[in-house]
Amino acid sequence: MQAFKNAVFLINPNRFPGYARKLKKILRIYKASHIVECRRPENFRTEVEAFAAGEKRFLLIWGGDGTANLAINAYMSAHRRISTASKALGFLRGGSGNGIQDSYEVPVSIRAQIRSYLEGMEREYIQPVDLIRADDGKASVYCQLLGIGLDARVLEYREGAGRGRPGMMNYIAAALQSWYRDFSLLQDTKILEMEEGKYAFKGPRSNAEFPFTQFTRETRSPLIEIATRPYYAKMFKIAPDVVCNSGFMDIYSFNFIHRREILSNIFDIWNGWHRRINRQRAKRDRPVIERYEVRQVKLMKREPFAYHADGELRRCDNPAEDGRFTLHCSIVPSAVNFLVPGSFYRKFHPFQDL
């Protein structure tokens, strides 16, 4: 209980107000002293910056992937001006998409989450994690998962049709529309200029890799993901081999030629069983799901394009001097401290209690 006196609970109640009320009731039982509700993004940013400058050590954020992304960017903005080395962020499940919570093994029930974070604060379960810094020529954003192609088109359909409401069924409807109408359009040419990394293939019986200082890959992949965490949406393991503190970001290029290949492999893609997909595709002389580990990458196209950063839709529509539209992504190692459950922490610190 004493640990909660050193914590700020920041709640975004807009999506699921009933759960927010339940959370506040439980926090009062645990005698949490500093609970803040924010219904507007501007107020949310202000509260995160106030935490960064204040004396409290832990910031517990209740919301989905969009809320988490907003908090991380506000925190990183304050971090450039204020030393926050001793502080840590934790994330409670509060959205229809909880990819960041899934990635760090946050429990499902509200009470289990509170108990988990209470233990984490008492026992110092703090894990430094890497972030991706993405610059589209107009603005920079920090995130842990970024994608172009099919998933960005799904978000465009949801927002363009005015259906930007939470809920899995709205995502499924937009995904089916994108897959059926636009799959061939998403197979336009993309150029990946990668630096300081390696191609890293993992298979059920064999692995392969080659390192490089610079490597350029031209591809027509309909889906490219860049990640420092494995999950997004609802337990969708899009980047299964990511390590959150490796100092590298993983790039996955899903080289599906026909839209039926997406549908026939969707169960394996959702579960992160890329090795099983690649085993079958290699046997049939089909292009595999490519994976790279790099420190920097420029993703370029000849026309403007949409991308998402932690599920938040953005656009790269500011041409560079060469006329191409370029999204420059770089890794920021150990950028921020996360407060994590013991089950996650012990995997990274197996000898601490011995």
JSON list of N, CA and C in Angstrom, two decimals, residues 73 132-143 146 226 249 296-300 305 307 309 314-318 320 325-331:
[
{"chain": "A", "resi": 73, "resn": "ASN", "atom": "N", "xyz": [4.87, 9.78, -25.81]},
{"chain": "A", "resi": 73, "resn": "ASN", "atom": "CA", "xyz": [5.38, 10.96, -26.52]},
{"chain": "A", "resi": 73, "resn": "ASN", "atom": "C", "xyz": [5.42, 12.19, -25.64]},
{"chain": "A", "resi": 132, "resn": "ILE", "atom": "N", "xyz": [11.21, 3.41, -30.97]},
{"chain": "A", "resi": 132, "resn": "ILE", "atom": "CA", "xyz": [11.48, 3.82, -32.34]},
{"chain": "A", "resi": 132, "resn": "ILE", "atom": "C", "xyz": [11.16, 5.30, -32.47]},
{"chain": "A", "resi": 133, "resn": "ARG", "atom": "N", "xyz": [12.08, 6.04, -33.06]},
{"chain": "A", "resi": 133, "resn": "ARG", "atom": "CA", "xyz": [11.82, 7.45, -33.37]},
{"chain": "A", "resi": 133, "resn": "ARG", "atom": "C", "xyz": [11.58, 7.53, -34.87]},
{"chain": "A", "resi": 134, "resn": "ALA", "atom": "N", "xyz": [10.37, 7.95, -35.26]},
{"chain": "A", "resi": 134, "resn": "ALA", "atom": "CA", "xyz": [9.99, 8.03, -36.66]},
{"chain": "A", "resi": 134, "resn": "ALA", "atom": "C", "xyz": [9.82, 9.48, -37.07]},
{"chain": "A", "resi": 135, "resn": "ASP", "atom": "N", "xyz": [10.50, 9.87, -38.15]},
{"chain": "A", "resi": 135, "resn": "ASP", "atom": "CA", "xyz": [10.46, 11.24, -38.67]},
{"chain": "A", "resi": 135, "resn": "ASP", "atom": "C", "xyz": [9.95, 11.18, -40.10]},
{"chain": "A", "resi": 136, "resn": "ASP", "atom": "N", "xyz": [8.79, 11.81, -40.35]},
{"chain": "A", "resi": 136, "resn": "ASP", "atom": "CA", "xyz": [8.21, 11.78, -41.70]},
{"chain": "A", "resi": 136, "resn": "ASP", "atom": "C", "xyz": [8.46, 13.05, -42.49]},
{"chain": "A", "resi": 137, "resn": "GLY", "atom": "N", "xyz": [9.37, 13.90, -42.01]},
{"chain": "A", "resi": 137, "resn": "GLY", "atom": "CA", "xyz": [9.69, 15.14, -42.71]},
{"chain": "A", "resi": 137, "resn": "GLY", "atom": "C", "xyz": [8.93, 16.34, -42.19]},
{"chain": "A", "resi": 138, "resn": "LYS", "atom": "N", "xyz": [7.85, 16.09, -41.48]},
{"chain": "A", "resi": 138, "resn": "LYS", "atom": "CA", "xyz": [7.07, 17.17, -40.86]},
{"chain": "A", "resi": 138, "resn": "LYS", "atom": "C", "xyz": [7.12, 17.11, -39.34]},
{"chain": "A", "resi": 139, "resn": "ALA", "atom": "N", "xyz": [7.12, 15.92, -38.82]},
{"chain": "A", "resi": 139, "resn": "ALA", "atom": "CA", "xyz": [7.08, 15.74, -37.37]},
{"chain": "A", "resi": 139, "resn": "ALA", "atom": "C", "xyz": [7.75, 14.43, -36.99]},
{"chain": "A", "resi": 140, "resn": "SER", "atom": "N", "xyz": [8.11, 14.33, -35.73]},
{"chain": "A", "resi": 140, "resn": "SER", "atom": "CA", "xyz": [8.69, 13.10, -35.20]},
{"chain": "A", "resi": 140, "resn": "SER", "atom": "C", "xyz": [7.76, 12.52, -34.15]},
{"chain": "A", "resi": 141, "resn": "VAL", "atom": "N", "xyz": [7.75, 11.21, -34.07]},
{"chain": "A", "resi": 141, "resn": "VAL", "atom": "CA", "xyz": [6.92, 10.53, -33.09]},
{"chain": "A", "resi": 141, "resn": "VAL", "atom": "C", "xyz": [7.69, 9.34, -32.54]},
{"chain": "A", "resi": 142, "resn": "TYR", "atom": "N", "xyz": [7.49, 9.04, -31.27]},
{"chain": "A", "resi": 142, "resn": "TYR", "atom": "CA", "xyz": [8.07, 7.86, -30.65]},
{"chain": "A", "resi": 142, "resn": "TYR", "atom": "C", "xyz": [7.01, 6.78, -30.56]},
{"chain": "A", "resi": 143, "resn": "CYS", "atom": "N", "xyz": [7.44, 5.54, -30.77]},
{"chain": "A", "resi": 143, "resn": "CYS", "atom": "CA", "xyz": [6.50, 4.42, -30.70]},
{"chain": "A", "resi": 143, "resn": "CYS", "atom": "C", "xyz": [7.28, 3.14, -30.50]},
{"chain": "A", "resi": 146, "resn": "LEU", "atom": "N", "xyz": [5.32, 0.19, -35.61]},
{"chain": "A", "resi": 146, "resn": "LEU", "atom": "CA", "xyz": [4.97, 1.07, -36.72]},
{"chain": "A", "resi": 146, "resn": "LEU", "atom": "C", "xyz": [4.76, 0.22, -37.96]},
{"chain": "A", "resi": 226, "resn": "ILE", "atom": "N", "xyz": [7.55, -2.48, -38.34]},
{"chain": "A", "resi": 226, "resn": "ILE", "atom": "CA", "xyz": [8.80, -2.17, -37.65]},
{"chain": "A", "resi": 226, "resn": "ILE", "atom": "C", "xyz": [8.48, -2.14, -36.16]},
{"chain": "A", "resi": 249, "resn": "MET", "atom": "N", "xyz": [15.70, -2.54, -33.81]},
{"chain": "A", "resi": 249, "resn": "MET", "atom": "CA", "xyz": [14.29, -2.71, -34.13]},
{"chain": "A", "resi": 249, "resn": "MET", "atom": "C", "xyz": [14.17, -3.80, -35.17]},
{"chain": "A", "resi": 296, "resn": "GLN", "atom": "N", "xyz": [18.79, 1.64, -38.00]},
{"chain": "A", "resi": 296, "resn": "GLN", "atom": "CA", "xyz": [18.14, 2.72, -38.75]},
{"chain": "A", "resi": 296, "resn": "GLN", "atom": "C", "xyz": [17.56, 2.17, -40.04]},
{"chain": "A", "resi": 297, "resn": "VAL", "atom": "N", "xyz": [16.46, 2.79, -40.49]},
{"chain": "A", "resi": 297, "resn": "VAL", "atom": "CA", "xyz": [15.90, 2.42, -41.79]},
{"chain": "A", "resi": 297, "resn": "VAL", "atom": "C", "xyz": [15.17, 3.63, -42.36]},
{"chain": "A", "resi": 298, "resn": "LYS", "atom": "N", "xyz": [15.34, 3.80, -43.67]},
{"chain": "A", "resi": 298, "resn": "LYS", "atom": "CA", "xyz": [14.54, 4.77, -44.40]},
{"chain": "A", "resi": 298, "resn": "LYS", "atom": "C", "xyz": [13.54, 3.99, -45.26]},
{"chain": "A", "resi": 299, "resn": "LEU", "atom": "N", "xyz": [12.28, 4.27, -45.07]},
{"chain": "A", "resi": 299, "resn": "LEU", "atom": "CA", "xyz": [11.23, 3.62, -45.85]},
{"chain": "A", "resi": 299, "resn": "LEU", "atom": "C", "xyz": [10.72, 4.64, -46.85]},
{"chain": "A", "resi": 300, "resn": "MET", "atom": "N", "xyz": [10.88, 4.36, -48.16]},
{"chain": "A", "resi": 300, "resn": "MET", "atom": "CA", "xyz": [10.62, 5.36, -49.19]},
{"chain": "A", "resi": 300, "resn": "MET", "atom": "C", "xyz": [9.63, 4.86, -50.23]},
{"chain": "A", "resi": 305, "resn": "PHE", "atom": "N", "xyz": [2.09, 8.31, -48.40]},
{"chain": "A", "resi": 305, "resn": "PHE", "atom": "CA", "xyz": [1.54, 7.07, -47.86]},
{"chain": "A", "resi": 305, "resn": "PHE", "atom": "C", "xyz": [1.16, 7.24, -46.39]},
{"chain": "A", "resi": 307, "resn": "TYR", "atom": "N", "xyz": [0.83, 5.64, -42.55]},
{"chain": "A", "resi": 307, "resn": "TYR", "atom": "CA", "xyz": [1.47, 4.67, -41.66]},
{"chain": "A", "resi": 307, "resn": "TYR", "atom": "C", "xyz": [0.83, 4.80, -40.28]},
{"chain": "A", "resi": 309, "resn": "ALA", "atom": "N", "xyz": [1.56, 4.53, -36.02]},
{"chain": "A", "resi": 309, "resn": "ALA", "atom": "CA", "xyz": [2.53, 4.47, -34.93]},
{"chain": "A", "resi": 309, "resn": "ALA", "atom": "C", "xyz": [1.77, 4.07, -33.67]},
{"chain": "A", "resi": 314, "resn": "ARG", "atom": "N", "xyz": [-1.11, 8.13, -39.20]},
{"chain": "A", "resi": 314, "resn": "ARG", "atom": "CA", "xyz": [-0.36, 9.32, -39.59]},
{"chain": "A", "resi": 314, "resn": "ARG", "atom": "C", "xyz": [-0.09, 9.25, -41.09]},
{"chain": "A", "resi": 315, "resn": "ARG", "atom": "N", "xyz": [0.42, 10.35, -41.67]},
{"chain": "A", "resi": 315, "resn": "ARG", "atom": "CA", "xyz": [0.72, 10.36, -43.11]},
{"chain": "A", "resi": 315, "resn": "ARG", "atom": "C", "xyz": [2.12, 10.92, -43.35]},
{"chain": "A", "resi": 316, "resn": "CYS", "atom": "N", "xyz": [2.79, 10.28, -44.29]},
{"chain": "A", "resi": 316, "resn": "CYS", "atom": "CA", "xyz": [4.07, 10.78, -44.79]},
{"chain": "A", "resi": 316, "resn": "CYS", "atom": "C", "xyz": [3.79, 11.41, -46.15]},
{"chain": "A", "resi": 317, "resn": "ASP", "atom": "N", "xyz": [3.63, 12.72, -46.18]},
{"chain": "A", "resi": 317, "resn": "ASP", "atom": "CA", "xyz": [3.24, 13.40, -47.43]},
{"chain": "A", "resi": 317, "resn": "ASP", "atom": "C", "xyz": [4.07, 14.65, -47.69]},
{"chain": "A", "resi": 318, "resn": "ASN", "atom": "N", "xyz": [5.28, 14.68, -47.12]},
{"chain": "A", "resi": 318, "resn": "ASN", "atom": "CA", "xyz": [6.19, 15.80, -47.33]},
{"chain": "A", "resi": 318, "resn": "ASN", "atom": "C", "xyz": [7.39, 15.29, -48.13]},
{"chain": "A", "resi": 320, "resn": "ALA", "atom": "N", "xyz": [10.93, 14.63, -49.97]},
{"chain": "A", "resi": 320, "resn": "ALA", "atom": "CA", "xyz": [12.32, 15.02, -49.75]},
{"chain": "A", "resi": 320, "resn": "ALA", "atom": "C", "xyz": [12.86, 15.70, -51.00]},
{"chain": "A", "resi": 325, "resn": "PHE", "atom": "N", "xyz": [9.01, 10.24, -50.93]},
{"chain": "A", "resi": 325, "resn": "PHE", "atom": "CA", "xyz": [8.43, 10.44, -49.62]},
{"chain": "A", "resi": 325, "resn": "PHE", "atom": "C", "xyz": [9.09, 9.44, -48.68]},
{"chain": "A", "resi": 326, "resn": "THR", "atom": "N", "xyz": [9.74, 9.97, -47.65]},
{"chain": "A", "resi": 326, "resn": "THR", "atom": "CA", "xyz": [10.64, 9.16, -46.83]},
{"chain": "A", "resi": 326, "resn": "THR", "atom": "C", "xyz": [10.24, 9.21, -45.37]},
{"chain": "A", "resi": 327, "resn": "LEU", "atom": "N", "xyz": [10.13, 8.03, -44.78]},
{"chain": "A", "resi": 327, "resn": "LEU", "atom": "CA", "xyz": [9.93, 7.89, -43.35]},
{"chain": "A", "resi": 327, "resn": "LEU", "atom": "C", "xyz": [11.22, 7.34, -42.76]},
{"chain": "A", "resi": 328, "resn": "HIS", "atom": "N", "xyz": [11.86, 8.13, -41.92]},
{"chain": "A", "resi": 328, "resn": "HIS", "atom": "CA", "xyz": [13.16, 7.75, -41.35]},
{"chain": "A", "resi": 328, "resn": "HIS", "atom": "C", "xyz": [12.94, 7.25, -39.93]},
{"chain": "A", "resi": 329, "resn": "CYS", "atom": "N", "xyz": [13.29, 5.99, -39.68]},
{"chain": "A", "resi": 329, "resn": "CYS", "atom": "CA", "xyz": [13.11, 5.39, -38.36]},
{"chain": "A", "resi": 329, "resn": "CYS", "atom": "C", "xyz": [14.48, 5.04, -37.77]},
{"chain": "A", "resi": 330, "resn": "SER", "atom": "N", "xyz": [14.67, 5.38, -36.51]},
{"chain": "A", "resi": 330, "resn": "SER", "atom": "CA", "xyz": [15.91, 5.05, -35.81]},
{"chain": "A", "resi": 330, "resn": "SER", "atom": "C", "xyz": [15.59, 4.53, -34.42]},
{"chain": "A", "resi": 331, "resn": "ILE", "atom": "N", "xyz": [16.47, 3.71, -33.90]},
{"chain": "A", "resi": 331, "resn": "ILE", "atom": "CA", "xyz": [16.26, 3.13, -32.58]},
{"chain": "A", "resi": 331, "resn": "ILE", "atom": "C", "xyz": [16.79, 4.08, -31.51]}
]
